[in-house]
Coordinates of C-alpha atoms in Angstrom, one line a residue:
X1 CA 2.0 23.2 26.6
X2 CA 0.2 25.2 28.9
X3 CA -3.6 26.6 28.3
X4 CA -1.9 29.9 28.5
X5 CA 0.8 29.4 25.9
X6 CA -1.7 27.5 23.7
X7 CA -3.9 30.7 23.8
X8 CA -1.2 33.0 22.9
X9 CA -0.1 30.7 20.1
X10 CA -3.5 30.4 18.6
X11 CA -4.0 34.0 18.7
X12 CA -0.5 34.8 17.4
X13 CA -0.9 33.1 14.1
X14 CA -4.0 35.2 12.9
X15 CA -2.2 38.4 13.8
X16 CA 0.8 37.4 11.5
X17 CA -1.7 36.6 8.9
X18 CA -3.3 39.9 9.0
X19 CA -0.1 41.6 9.1
X20 CA 0.9 39.8 5.9
X21 CA -2.3 40.5 4.0
X22 CA -2.3 44.1 4.8
X23 CA 1.3 44.4 3.6
X24 CA 0.3 42.3 0.3
X25 CA -2.6 45.0 -0.2
X26 CA -0.1 47.9 0.5
X27 CA 2.0 46.4 -2.0
X28 CA -0.5 46.0 -4.7
X29 CA -1.8 49.5 -4.3
X30 CA 1.7 50.9 -4.9
X31 CA 2.1 48.4 -7.8
X32 CA -0.9 49.0 -9.7
X33 CA -0.3 52.9 -9.4
X34 CA 3.2 52.3 -10.6
X35 CA 1.8 50.2 -13.6
X36 CA -0.7 53.1 -14.5
X37 CA 2.0 55.7 -14.2
X38 CA 4.2 53.7 -16.5
X39 CA 1.5 52.9 -18.8
X40 CA 0.8 56.8 -19.5
X41 CA 4.7 57.3 -19.6
X42 CA 4.9 54.5 -22.4
X43 CA 1.9 55.7 -24.1
X44 CA 3.1 59.4 -24.5
X45 CA 7.0 58.6 -25.0
X46 CA 7.8 59.8 -21.2
X47 CA 6.1 63.3 -21.8
X48 CA 2.6 62.8 -20.5
X49 CA 0.3 65.7 -21.2
X50 CA -0.9 67.4 -18.1
X51 CA -4.7 67.0 -19.1
X52 CA -4.4 63.1 -19.1
X53 CA -2.4 63.1 -15.7
X54 CA -4.8 65.2 -13.9
X55 CA -7.4 62.8 -15.5
X56 CA -5.7 59.7 -13.9
X57 CA -5.0 61.2 -10.7
X58 CA -8.8 62.1 -10.2
X59 CA -9.8 58.6 -10.9
X60 CA -6.8 56.6 -9.3
X61 CA -8.3 55.9 -5.8
X62 CA -11.3 54.4 -7.7
X63 CA -9.5 52.3 -10.2
X64 CA -7.2 51.2 -7.4
X65 CA -10.1 50.1 -5.2
X66 CA -11.7 48.1 -8.0
X67 CA -8.3 46.4 -8.8
X68 CA -7.9 45.4 -5.1
X69 CA -11.4 43.9 -5.2
X70 CA -10.5 41.9 -8.4
X71 CA -7.5 40.7 -6.5
X72 CA -9.3 39.7 -3.5
X73 CA -12.0 37.4 -5.3
X74 CA -9.2 36.0 -7.3
X75 CA -8.0 35.0 -4.0
X76 CA -4.6 36.6 -4.2
X77 CA -4.7 37.4 -0.5
X78 CA -5.5 33.9 0.4
X79 CA -2.4 31.8 -1.2
X80 CA 0.6 30.6 0.2
X81 CA 2.9 32.6 -2.0
X82 CA 5.9 30.4 -0.8
X83 CA 4.4 27.7 -3.0
X84 CA 3.4 30.0 -5.8
X85 CA 3.3 28.1 -9.2
X86 CA 1.2 28.2 -12.5
X87 CA -2.2 28.2 -10.8
X88 CA -1.4 31.6 -8.8
X89 CA 0.1 33.3 -12.0
X90 CA -3.3 32.3 -13.6
X91 CA -5.1 34.1 -10.8
X92 CA -2.9 37.4 -11.3
X93 CA -3.6 37.3 -15.0
X94 CA -7.4 36.6 -14.3
X95 CA -7.7 39.4 -11.9
X96 CA -5.8 41.8 -13.8
X97 CA -7.9 41.3 -16.8
X98 CA -11.1 41.3 -14.6
X99 CA -10.3 44.4 -13.0
X100 CA -9.0 46.4 -15.8
X101 CA -12.2 45.5 -17.8
X102 CA -14.5 46.7 -15.1
X103 CA -12.5 49.9 -15.1
X104 CA -12.6 50.5 -18.8
X105 CA -16.5 49.8 -18.9
X106 CA -16.9 52.4 -16.0
X107 CA -14.7 54.8 -17.6
X108 CA -17.1 54.5 -20.6
X109 CA -20.1 55.3 -18.8
X110 CA -18.4 57.9 -16.7
X111 CA -16.7 59.6 -20.0
X112 CA -13.2 59.4 -18.5
X113 CA -10.9 60.5 -21.2
X114 CA -7.9 58.3 -21.1
X115 CA -6.5 56.4 -24.3
X116 CA -7.6 52.8 -25.0
X117 CA -4.1 51.7 -25.0
X118 CA -3.5 53.0 -21.2
X119 CA -5.9 50.3 -20.1
X120 CA -4.1 47.6 -22.1
X121 CA -0.7 48.7 -20.9
X122 CA -1.8 49.0 -17.4
X123 CA -3.2 45.5 -17.3
X124 CA -0.2 44.0 -18.8
X125 CA 2.3 45.9 -16.4
X126 CA 0.0 45.1 -13.5
X127 CA 0.3 41.3 -14.5
X128 CA 4.2 41.6 -14.5
X129 CA 4.5 43.7 -11.7
X130 CA 2.0 41.8 -9.1
X131 CA 3.1 38.3 -10.5
X132 CA 6.8 39.1 -10.3
X133 CA 6.4 40.4 -6.5
X134 CA 4.7 37.1 -5.7
X135 CA 7.3 34.9 -7.4
X136 CA 10.2 36.8 -6.2
X137 CA 8.9 36.4 -2.9
X138 CA 8.8 32.6 -3.4
X139 CA 12.5 32.7 -4.8
X140 CA 13.7 34.9 -1.8
X141 CA 12.1 32.2 0.5
X142 CA 13.5 29.3 -1.0
X143 CA 16.9 30.7 -1.1
X144 CA 16.5 31.5 2.4
X145 CA 15.7 27.9 3.4
X146 CA 18.4 26.6 0.8
X147 CA 20.8 28.8 2.8
X148 CA 19.7 27.6 6.2
X149 CA 19.7 23.9 5.4
X150 CA 21.5 23.4 2.1
X151 CA 22.4 20.1 0.7
X152 CA 24.8 19.0 3.3
X153 CA 27.8 16.8 2.4
X154 CA 25.8 13.7 3.9
X155 CA 22.7 14.2 1.9
X156 CA 21.6 11.2 -0.4
X157 CA 22.1 11.7 -4.2
X158 CA 19.1 10.7 -5.9
X159 CA 18.5 9.1 -9.2
X160 CA 14.6 9.5 -10.1
X161 CA 13.5 6.7 -12.6
X162 CA 10.4 8.1 -14.3
X163 CA 10.3 11.6 -15.8
X164 CA 6.3 12.0 -15.7
X165 CA 4.3 13.8 -13.5
X166 CA 4.9 11.8 -10.3
X167 CA 8.9 12.2 -10.9
X168 CA 8.6 16.0 -11.3
X169 CA 6.5 16.3 -8.3
X170 CA 9.1 14.2 -6.3
X171 CA 11.9 16.6 -7.6
X172 CA 10.0 19.5 -6.8
X173 CA 9.3 18.3 -3.2
X174 CA 13.1 17.7 -2.5
X175 CA 14.2 21.0 -4.2
X176 CA 11.7 22.8 -1.9
X177 CA 12.5 21.2 1.2
X178 CA 16.3 20.5 1.5
X179 CA 15.7 19.5 5.1
X180 CA 14.4 16.1 3.7
X181 CA 18.3 15.5 2.9
X182 CA 17.9 14.3 -0.6
X183 CA 19.5 15.7 -3.7
X184 CA 18.0 14.8 -7.0
X185 CA 20.8 14.7 -9.4
X186 CA 19.7 12.8 -12.5
X187 CA 16.3 11.4 -14.1
X188 CA 16.1 8.4 -16.4
X189 CA 12.9 7.8 -18.7
X190 CA 12.3 5.4 -21.4
X191 CA 10.7 8.3 -23.5
X192 CA 13.8 9.3 -25.6
X193 CA 12.0 12.5 -26.5
X194 CA 13.0 13.7 -23.0
X195 CA 16.7 12.9 -23.3
X196 CA 18.9 15.8 -22.5
X197 CA 15.8 17.8 -21.4
X198 CA 15.6 19.1 -17.6
X199 CA 12.9 18.5 -15.2
X200 CA 12.9 21.3 -12.4
X201 CA 16.8 21.7 -13.3
X202 CA 17.5 18.1 -13.0
X203 CA 18.7 16.6 -16.2
X204 CA 17.3 13.6 -18.0
X205 CA 20.4 11.3 -18.9
X206 CA 19.1 8.3 -20.5
X207 CA 16.6 5.3 -20.4
X208 CA 16.5 2.3 -17.9
X209 CA 19.4 0.9 -19.8
X210 CA 21.6 3.3 -18.4
X211 CA 20.9 2.8 -14.8
X212 CA 24.6 1.2 -14.0
X213 CA 26.4 3.9 -15.9
X214 CA 24.4 6.9 -14.4
X215 CA 24.7 5.5 -11.1
X216 CA 28.4 5.3 -11.2
X217 CA 29.0 8.5 -13.0
X218 CA 26.7 10.5 -10.6
X219 CA 27.8 8.6 -7.6
X220 CA 24.0 7.8 -6.8
X221 CA 23.0 6.8 -3.1
X222 CA 19.5 6.1 -3.6
X223 CA 17.2 5.2 -6.5
X224 CA 13.6 6.1 -6.3
X225 CA 11.3 4.5 -8.9
X226 CA 8.4 7.3 -9.5
X227 CA 6.0 5.3 -12.0
X228 CA 2.9 4.8 -10.0
X229 CA 1.0 3.7 -13.0
X230 CA 3.4 1.0 -14.2
X231 CA 2.4 -2.3 -14.3
X232 CA 3.9 -4.5 -11.5
X233 CA 5.8 -6.8 -14.1
X234 CA 7.4 -3.5 -15.2
X235 CA 8.3 -2.7 -11.7
X236 CA 9.8 -5.9 -11.0
X237 CA 11.9 -5.6 -14.2
X238 CA 13.3 -2.1 -13.1
X239 CA 13.9 -3.5 -9.6
X240 CA 15.8 -6.4 -11.0
X241 CA 18.0 -3.9 -13.2
X242 CA 18.6 -1.6 -9.9
X243 CA 19.6 -4.8 -7.9
X244 CA 23.2 -4.8 -9.7
X245 CA 23.9 -1.5 -8.1
X246 CA 24.6 -0.9 -4.2
X247 CA 22.1 1.8 -4.1
X248 CA 19.0 1.9 -1.7
X249 CA 15.8 1.2 -3.8
X250 CA 12.7 3.2 -3.0
X251 CA 9.4 3.5 -4.8
X252 CA 6.1 5.1 -4.8
X253 CA 3.1 2.8 -4.5
X254 CA 1.1 1.7 -7.6
X255 CA -1.8 3.9 -8.5
X256 CA -4.2 1.1 -7.3
X257 CA -2.7 1.4 -3.9
X258 CA -3.3 5.2 -3.7
X259 CA -6.7 5.3 -2.4
X260 CA -7.0 8.9 -2.9
X261 CA -5.1 9.0 -6.2
X262 CA -2.4 11.8 -4.7
X263 CA 1.3 11.3 -4.9
X264 CA 3.4 13.0 -2.5
X265 CA 6.7 12.3 -0.9
X266 CA 5.4 11.0 2.2
X267 CA 4.0 7.9 0.4
X268 CA 7.5 7.0 -0.8
X269 CA 8.3 3.3 0.7
X270 CA 11.2 1.1 0.4
X271 CA 11.1 -1.5 -2.2
X272 CA 10.3 -4.7 -0.7
X273 CA 10.5 -8.3 -1.5
X274 CA 6.8 -8.3 -2.5
X275 CA 7.8 -5.9 -5.4
X276 CA 10.0 -8.6 -7.0
X277 CA 7.0 -11.2 -7.3
X278 CA 5.8 -8.6 -10.0
X279 CA 2.3 -10.1 -10.3
X280 CA -0.7 -8.0 -11.3
X281 CA -3.5 -7.3 -8.8
X282 CA -5.9 -10.2 -8.3
X283 CA -9.2 -10.1 -10.5
X284 CA -12.4 -11.2 -8.3
X285 CA -15.8 -11.8 -9.2
X286 CA -17.5 -9.0 -7.0
X287 CA -21.0 -10.2 -7.9
X288 CA -20.3 -13.7 -6.9
X289 CA -18.5 -12.6 -3.8
X290 CA -21.2 -10.4 -2.9
X291 CA -23.8 -13.1 -3.1
X292 CA -22.4 -15.4 -0.6
X293 CA -21.0 -13.0 1.9
X294 CA -23.5 -9.9 1.8
X295 CA -25.9 -10.1 4.7
X296 CA -24.6 -13.3 6.1
X297 CA -23.3 -14.0 9.8
X298 CA -19.6 -14.9 9.0
X299 CA -17.1 -16.7 11.3
X300 CA -13.5 -16.4 10.9
X301 CA -11.6 -18.7 13.2
X302 CA -8.0 -17.8 13.9
X303 CA -9.1 -14.2 13.0
X304 CA -6.3 -12.4 14.7
X305 CA -3.8 -14.3 12.8
X306 CA -1.9 -13.3 9.3
X307 CA -4.4 -15.0 7.0
X308 CA -7.4 -14.6 9.3
X309 CA -7.0 -10.8 9.9
X310 CA -6.6 -10.2 6.2
X311 CA -9.8 -12.1 5.6
X312 CA -11.8 -10.0 8.2
X313 CA -10.5 -6.9 6.5
X314 CA -11.7 -7.9 3.1
X315 CA -15.0 -9.7 4.3
X316 CA -15.8 -6.2 6.0
X317 CA -16.0 -4.6 2.8
X318 CA -18.9 -6.9 1.6
X319 CA -21.4 -5.7 4.1
X320 CA -22.0 -9.0 6.1
X321 CA -24.8 -9.2 8.6
X322 CA -22.3 -9.8 11.3
X323 CA -18.7 -10.6 11.5
X324 CA -17.4 -13.0 14.1
X325 CA -13.7 -12.8 14.7
X326 CA -12.6 -15.8 16.9
X327 CA -9.2 -16.4 18.4
X328 CA -7.3 -17.7 21.3
X329 CA -4.9 -15.0 21.5
X330 CA -6.5 -11.7 22.6
X331 CA -3.6 -9.3 21.8
X332 CA -4.0 -10.0 18.0
X333 CA -7.7 -9.9 18.2
X334 CA -7.6 -6.5 20.2
X335 CA -5.5 -5.1 17.3
X336 CA -7.7 -6.2 14.4
X337 CA -10.9 -5.2 16.5
X338 CA -9.6 -1.6 16.8
X339 CA -8.7 -1.4 13.0
X340 CA -11.8 -2.8 11.7
X341 CA -14.0 -0.5 14.2
X342 CA -12.1 2.5 13.0
X343 CA -12.4 1.7 9.3
X344 CA -16.1 0.1 9.2
X345 CA -18.1 2.1 11.8
X346 CA -21.1 0.4 10.6
X347 CA -19.7 -3.1 10.9
X348 CA -21.5 -5.5 13.4
X349 CA -18.2 -7.0 14.8
X350 CA -18.2 -9.5 17.5
X351 CA -14.7 -10.5 18.8
X352 CA -14.6 -13.7 20.7
X353 CA -11.9 -15.2 22.6
X354 CA -12.0 -19.0 22.6
X355 CA -10.2 -22.2 21.5
X356 CA -11.6 -24.4 18.6
X357 CA -10.3 -27.3 20.8
X358 CA -12.9 -26.5 23.2
X359 CA -16.0 -28.4 21.6
X360 CA -18.5 -27.1 24.5
X361 CA -17.5 -23.3 24.2
X362 CA -17.5 -23.7 20.5
X363 CA -21.2 -25.4 20.7
X364 CA -22.1 -22.3 22.7
X365 CA -20.8 -19.8 20.3
X366 CA -22.7 -21.7 17.2
X367 CA -25.7 -21.7 19.3
X368 CA -25.6 -17.9 20.1
X369 CA -24.7 -16.6 16.8
X370 CA -25.6 -19.1 14.1
X371 CA -22.9 -18.5 11.6
X372 CA -23.6 -19.2 7.9
X373 CA -20.4 -18.9 6.4
X374 CA -17.3 -20.2 8.5
X375 CA -13.6 -19.5 7.0
X376 CA -11.6 -21.8 9.3
X377 CA -7.9 -20.3 9.6
X378 CA -7.1 -21.3 13.1
X379 CA -4.1 -23.5 13.1
X380 CA -0.6 -24.3 14.5
X381 CA 1.6 -24.1 11.2
X382 CA 5.2 -23.7 12.5
X383 CA 6.9 -27.0 11.1
X384 CA 10.0 -27.2 13.5
X385 CA 7.8 -26.3 16.7
X386 CA 5.1 -28.9 15.9
X387 CA 7.8 -31.5 15.3
X388 CA 8.7 -31.1 18.8
X389 CA 5.1 -30.8 19.8
X390 CA 3.2 -33.3 17.8
X391 CA 0.1 -33.7 20.1
X392 CA -0.5 -30.1 20.1
X393 CA -0.7 -30.0 16.4
X394 CA -3.1 -32.7 16.5
X395 CA -5.4 -31.2 19.0
X396 CA -5.7 -27.9 17.1
X397 CA -5.3 -28.8 13.4
X398 CA -7.1 -32.1 13.5
X399 CA -9.7 -32.2 16.4
X400 CA -10.2 -28.3 16.2
X401 CA -11.1 -28.6 12.6
X402 CA -13.5 -31.6 13.5
X403 CA -15.2 -29.7 16.0
X404 CA -15.8 -26.5 13.9
X405 CA -16.8 -28.6 10.8
X406 CA -19.3 -30.8 12.8
X407 CA -20.8 -27.8 14.5
X408 CA -21.3 -26.1 11.0
X409 CA -23.3 -29.2 10.0
X410 CA -25.3 -29.1 13.4
X411 CA -26.3 -25.5 13.1
X412 CA -26.9 -25.8 9.2
X413 CA -24.0 -23.4 8.0
X414 CA -24.2 -22.8 4.1
X415 CA -20.5 -22.8 3.6
X416 CA -17.2 -24.0 5.4
X417 CA -14.1 -22.8 4.0
X418 CA -10.8 -24.5 5.4
X419 CA -7.4 -22.8 4.9
X420 CA -5.1 -25.3 3.9
X421 CA -1.4 -25.6 2.9
X422 CA 1.1 -26.9 0.2
X423 CA 2.6 -28.9 3.0
X424 CA -0.6 -31.3 3.1
X425 CA 0.9 -32.7 -0.2
X426 CA 2.7 -35.9 0.4
X427 CA 3.6 -34.6 4.0
X428 CA 7.1 -34.8 5.4
X429 CA 6.2 -33.2 8.9
X430 CA 3.6 -33.5 11.5
X431 CA 2.1 -30.1 10.3
X432 CA 1.6 -31.1 6.9
X433 CA -0.1 -34.4 7.9
X434 CA -2.5 -32.8 10.4
X435 CA -3.6 -30.4 7.6
X436 CA -4.1 -33.4 5.2
X437 CA -6.3 -35.0 8.0
X438 CA -8.3 -31.6 8.2
X439 CA -8.9 -31.8 4.5
X440 CA -10.0 -35.5 4.5
X441 CA -12.4 -34.4 7.4
X442 CA -14.2 -31.6 5.4
X443 CA -14.2 -33.9 2.3
X444 CA -16.0 -36.6 4.4
X445 CA -18.3 -34.2 6.0
X446 CA -19.4 -32.9 2.5
X447 CA -20.6 -36.4 1.8
X448 CA -23.6 -36.6 4.1
X449 CA -23.9 -32.7 5.0
X450 CA -26.2 -29.9 3.4
X451 CA -23.4 -27.4 4.1
X452 CA -20.7 -27.2 1.4
X453 CA -17.3 -28.1 2.8
X454 CA -14.1 -26.8 0.8
X455 CA -10.5 -26.4 1.1
X456 CA -8.2 -23.8 -0.2
X457 CA -4.7 -24.8 -0.5
X458 CA -1.7 -22.4 -1.1
X459 CA 2.0 -22.0 -0.5
X460 CA 3.9 -19.4 1.9
X461 CA 2.6 -16.0 2.3
X462 CA 5.1 -13.2 2.5
X463 CA 5.2 -11.2 5.7
X464 CA 2.9 -13.6 7.7
X465 CA 3.9 -14.4 11.2
X466 CA 6.8 -16.8 11.1
X467 CA 7.8 -16.4 7.6
X468 CA 11.3 -16.3 6.3
X469 CA 10.9 -12.4 5.4
X470 CA 10.5 -10.8 8.8
X471 CA 13.3 -13.1 10.1
X472 CA 15.5 -11.9 7.3
X473 CA 14.9 -8.4 7.9
X474 CA 15.7 -8.7 11.4
X475 CA 19.1 -10.6 10.7
X476 CA 19.9 -7.8 8.1
X477 CA 19.2 -5.0 10.6
X478 CA 21.6 -6.8 13.0
X479 CA 24.3 -6.9 10.5
X480 CA 23.9 -10.8 9.6
X481 CA 24.3 -13.4 9.0
X482 CA 21.3 -14.2 7.2
X483 CA 20.4 -17.9 7.8
X484 CA 19.1 -20.3 5.1
X485 CA 18.7 -23.7 5.6
X486 CA 19.9 -25.1 2.2
X487 CA 21.2 -23.6 -0.8
X488 CA 18.6 -25.5 -3.1
X489 CA 15.3 -25.2 -1.0
X490 CA 12.7 -23.6 -2.9
X491 CA 9.2 -22.3 -2.0
X492 CA 6.0 -20.9 -3.6
X493 CA 5.2 -17.5 -2.3
X494 CA 2.1 -15.0 -2.5
X495 CA 1.4 -11.9 -0.7
X496 CA -1.3 -12.1 2.0
X497 CA -3.8 -9.9 0.3
X498 CA -3.5 -12.1 -2.8
X499 CA -4.1 -15.2 -1.2
X500 CA -7.0 -14.1 0.8
X501 CA -8.6 -12.4 -2.3
X502 CA -8.4 -15.8 -4.0
X503 CA -9.6 -17.6 -0.9
X504 CA -12.8 -15.6 -0.7
X505 CA -13.2 -15.9 -4.6
X506 CA -12.8 -19.9 -4.3
X507 CA -15.3 -19.8 -1.6
X508 CA -17.9 -18.3 -4.1
X509 CA -17.1 -21.1 -6.5
X510 CA -17.7 -24.0 -4.1
X511 CA -19.7 -27.0 -5.1
X512 CA -18.8 -28.9 -2.0
X513 CA -15.7 -31.3 -1.4
X514 CA -13.3 -29.6 -3.6
X515 CA -9.9 -28.7 -2.7
X516 CA -9.2 -25.6 -4.4
X517 CA -5.4 -25.0 -5.5
X518 CA -4.2 -21.5 -6.0
X519 CA -1.6 -20.6 -8.9
X520 CA 1.3 -19.4 -6.5
X521 CA 3.4 -18.5 -9.8
X522 CA 6.8 -19.5 -10.1
X523 CA 8.9 -21.1 -7.3
X524 CA 11.4 -19.0 -5.5
X525 CA 14.9 -20.1 -4.3
X526 CA 15.2 -19.3 -0.7
X527 CA 18.7 -18.2 -1.1
X528 CA 17.9 -15.9 -4.0
X529 CA 15.3 -14.4 -1.8
X530 CA 17.9 -13.6 0.9
X531 CA 20.4 -12.2 -1.6
X532 CA 17.6 -9.8 -3.0
X533 CA 16.5 -8.5 0.3
X534 CA 20.1 -7.9 1.3
X535 CA 20.6 -5.9 -2.1
X536 CA 17.1 -4.1 -1.4
X537 CA 18.5 -3.0 1.8
X538 CA 21.4 -1.3 0.1
X539 CA 24.3 -4.1 1.0
X540 CA 26.1 -6.6 -1.0
X541 CA 25.5 -10.2 -0.1
X542 CA 28.5 -12.2 1.4
X543 CA 30.5 -9.0 1.5
X544 CA 28.5 -6.7 3.6
X545 CA 26.0 -9.1 5.0
X546 CA 27.0 -12.9 4.9
X547 CA 24.7 -15.8 3.9
X548 CA 25.1 -19.0 6.2
X549 CA 23.4 -22.4 5.2
X550 CA 22.4 -24.3 8.4
X551 CA 21.0 -27.6 7.1
X552 CA 17.3 -28.9 6.7
X553 CA 15.2 -28.6 9.8
X554 CA 13.2 -31.7 11.0
X555 CA 10.2 -32.2 8.8
X556 CA 11.4 -30.1 6.2
X557 CA 11.7 -30.7 2.6
X558 CA 13.7 -28.9 -0.4
X559 CA 10.3 -28.3 -2.5
X560 CA 6.5 -28.2 -1.7
X561 CA 4.2 -29.8 -3.9
X562 CA 0.6 -28.0 -4.6
X563 CA -1.3 -30.9 -5.6
X564 CA -1.2 -34.8 -4.9
X565 CA -0.5 -36.9 -7.9
X566 CA -3.8 -38.8 -7.6
X567 CA -5.8 -35.8 -7.2
X568 CA -5.5 -34.7 -10.7
X569 CA -6.0 -31.1 -11.6
X570 CA -9.1 -29.0 -13.3
X571 CA -9.0 -25.5 -14.4
X572 CA -11.8 -23.0 -13.4
X573 CA -13.2 -19.9 -14.8
X574 CA -10.7 -17.9 -12.8
X575 CA -6.9 -18.5 -14.0
X576 CA -5.5 -18.3 -10.7
X577 CA -7.7 -21.0 -9.2
X578 CA -7.7 -24.9 -10.0
X579 CA -9.5 -27.7 -8.6
X580 CA -8.2 -30.9 -7.3
X581 CA -11.0 -33.6 -7.8
X582 CA -12.9 -34.9 -4.5
X583 CA -11.2 -38.1 -3.2
X584 CA -13.5 -40.6 -1.8
X585 CA -13.6 -40.4 1.9
X586 CA -15.4 -42.9 4.1
X587 CA -16.4 -40.5 7.0
X588 CA -17.4 -43.4 9.3
X589 CA -14.0 -45.1 8.9
X590 CA -12.2 -41.7 9.2
X591 CA -14.0 -41.1 12.3
X592 CA -13.1 -44.6 13.9
X593 CA -9.4 -43.9 13.1
X594 CA -9.6 -40.3 14.5
X595 CA -11.1 -41.8 17.7
X596 CA -8.1 -44.1 18.0
X597 CA -5.8 -41.1 17.3
X598 CA -7.7 -38.9 20.1
X599 CA -7.0 -41.9 22.7
X600 CA -3.3 -41.8 21.6
X601 CA -3.1 -38.1 21.9
X602 CA -5.0 -38.1 25.2
X603 CA -2.7 -40.8 26.7
X604 CA 0.5 -39.0 25.3
X605 CA 1.7 -42.4 23.6
X606 CA 4.3 -40.7 21.3
X607 CA 5.4 -44.1 20.0
X608 CA 2.1 -44.9 18.8
X609 CA 1.5 -41.7 16.9
X610 CA 3.5 -42.3 13.6
X611 CA 1.7 -45.6 12.9
X612 CA -1.7 -44.3 13.1
X613 CA -0.8 -41.1 11.1
X614 CA 0.8 -43.2 8.5
X615 CA -2.6 -45.2 8.3
X616 CA -4.7 -42.0 8.1
X617 CA -2.4 -40.3 5.7
X618 CA -0.6 -43.0 3.6
X619 CA 1.4 -40.4 1.5
X620 CA 3.0 -39.3 4.9
X621 CA 6.7 -40.0 5.1
X622 CA 8.8 -38.8 8.1
X623 CA 12.2 -36.9 7.1
X624 CA 14.9 -35.3 9.2

């Protein structure tokens, strides 16, 4: 757009607004005097005595000016009357009463001889005429919009679950904006007193038990769950009921997700697989967390990854003295840097591009910044890729961890938290074995260091890089098939924010040497996960989108264990965090075996890897 056209458009809008305001004032002048004349007619049975008519005409100008001033101070000329509602009508009532009260009091002082009933009738008639004109404008505008857009034959027929304030607002938005292309046709609510009532013209046809019936009778295309105050377990149950339809499912975020507390149609989102987990938000002890994060120099390795970036987001809210985000991949680091810089303008953030495998570079970083709390999230984690590239997994996951752990001790860090995985339990693949070795390193280091070393072990996180959910979504978008390795394979799942909140809480509970195990909830069958995701996308599994089983990949097992049998399990004061008792680990012996492993990796002697890994991790057994 040119500067000239921009200037013209910017001056055009105030002109339009001035014309509208002038027209409204002119209309109110006519309506007030019409109300006054009608009040006299009604008072005197349509036969006004001449003396009262002359009295009224003598003071009409003053009365009109007072009423216009009352309208002005009650914002009648600043409202957008296309969206007129109860608030605007209240303004009309208040301004009419205020204006007529001032006129009546003035008439007493000036000894204007008009009947008292004239003032009451004029006030009431002014409310009716002015309020009616505003609402009439809204009705005409809505009729014009409906005529222009209408509910086209391809508009989505929407069933709204939730007849509360949020549901009513959604109906109102859809009715007011047909261009949204959604036609609300029915409401369901468990409050039986609402049955057969109407919400903005949309009938309440039953409870959640009537979902299937209403969807079939009303030919519903889309279901909107509009209960932002509902518990996540309740939302999960509603979604499970809705899954038996072929409708697209959408929802409003939970009230804890609505930072500003405002509900509007722009915040509607697709129902996602996370909603099916149905777990309540994690509770963390803010005092404990603040004590060990506030005013500390905190290093997050792998800070650009799924877990690392979420760690940085949450740590930034605890007022660290400095946050060091370290990653080898600059694109991810750049993205999270921009996000944090925008949201936390006072945060002292340093983004460092480096590899944990580079001992000299890491020593330089520790020497320069002296981190006091380290979250070690840097790792290679893709099982099939690490099976094909075992030496790279060892260099990164084992020796990278060793580098950072030893430097934490050298530079007197207070706490070191290793992000581990359920695949470290009785590992059947290289990735799991390397993570178990990483756990052994931190347990061994804890024996002779003032630094408190702990590991936090959890399962799969939804939406992380390389997880099945993004893959399934991509396959569904392409029309299928959705590929699952085995019909009986199961995994534990948790959302990224859930996992990170518990990692941070576990760090606060560290005594040294523990392996914290997170409660991942119930295990999920991957095949069921695929079917749910297909249904949530509005398709029918094996009809619209096929599911194909491709066979277990190298190193993959049917189920993951969160705890080794010999570790035992102890509860903590947090109901989602458990402790595996520390195993004795001779760091000197471990270091000798790691030196041998290092030489084998250096010489790339692949045939010698398996024996040394089995010696280091006796529970390792290769499959596939």
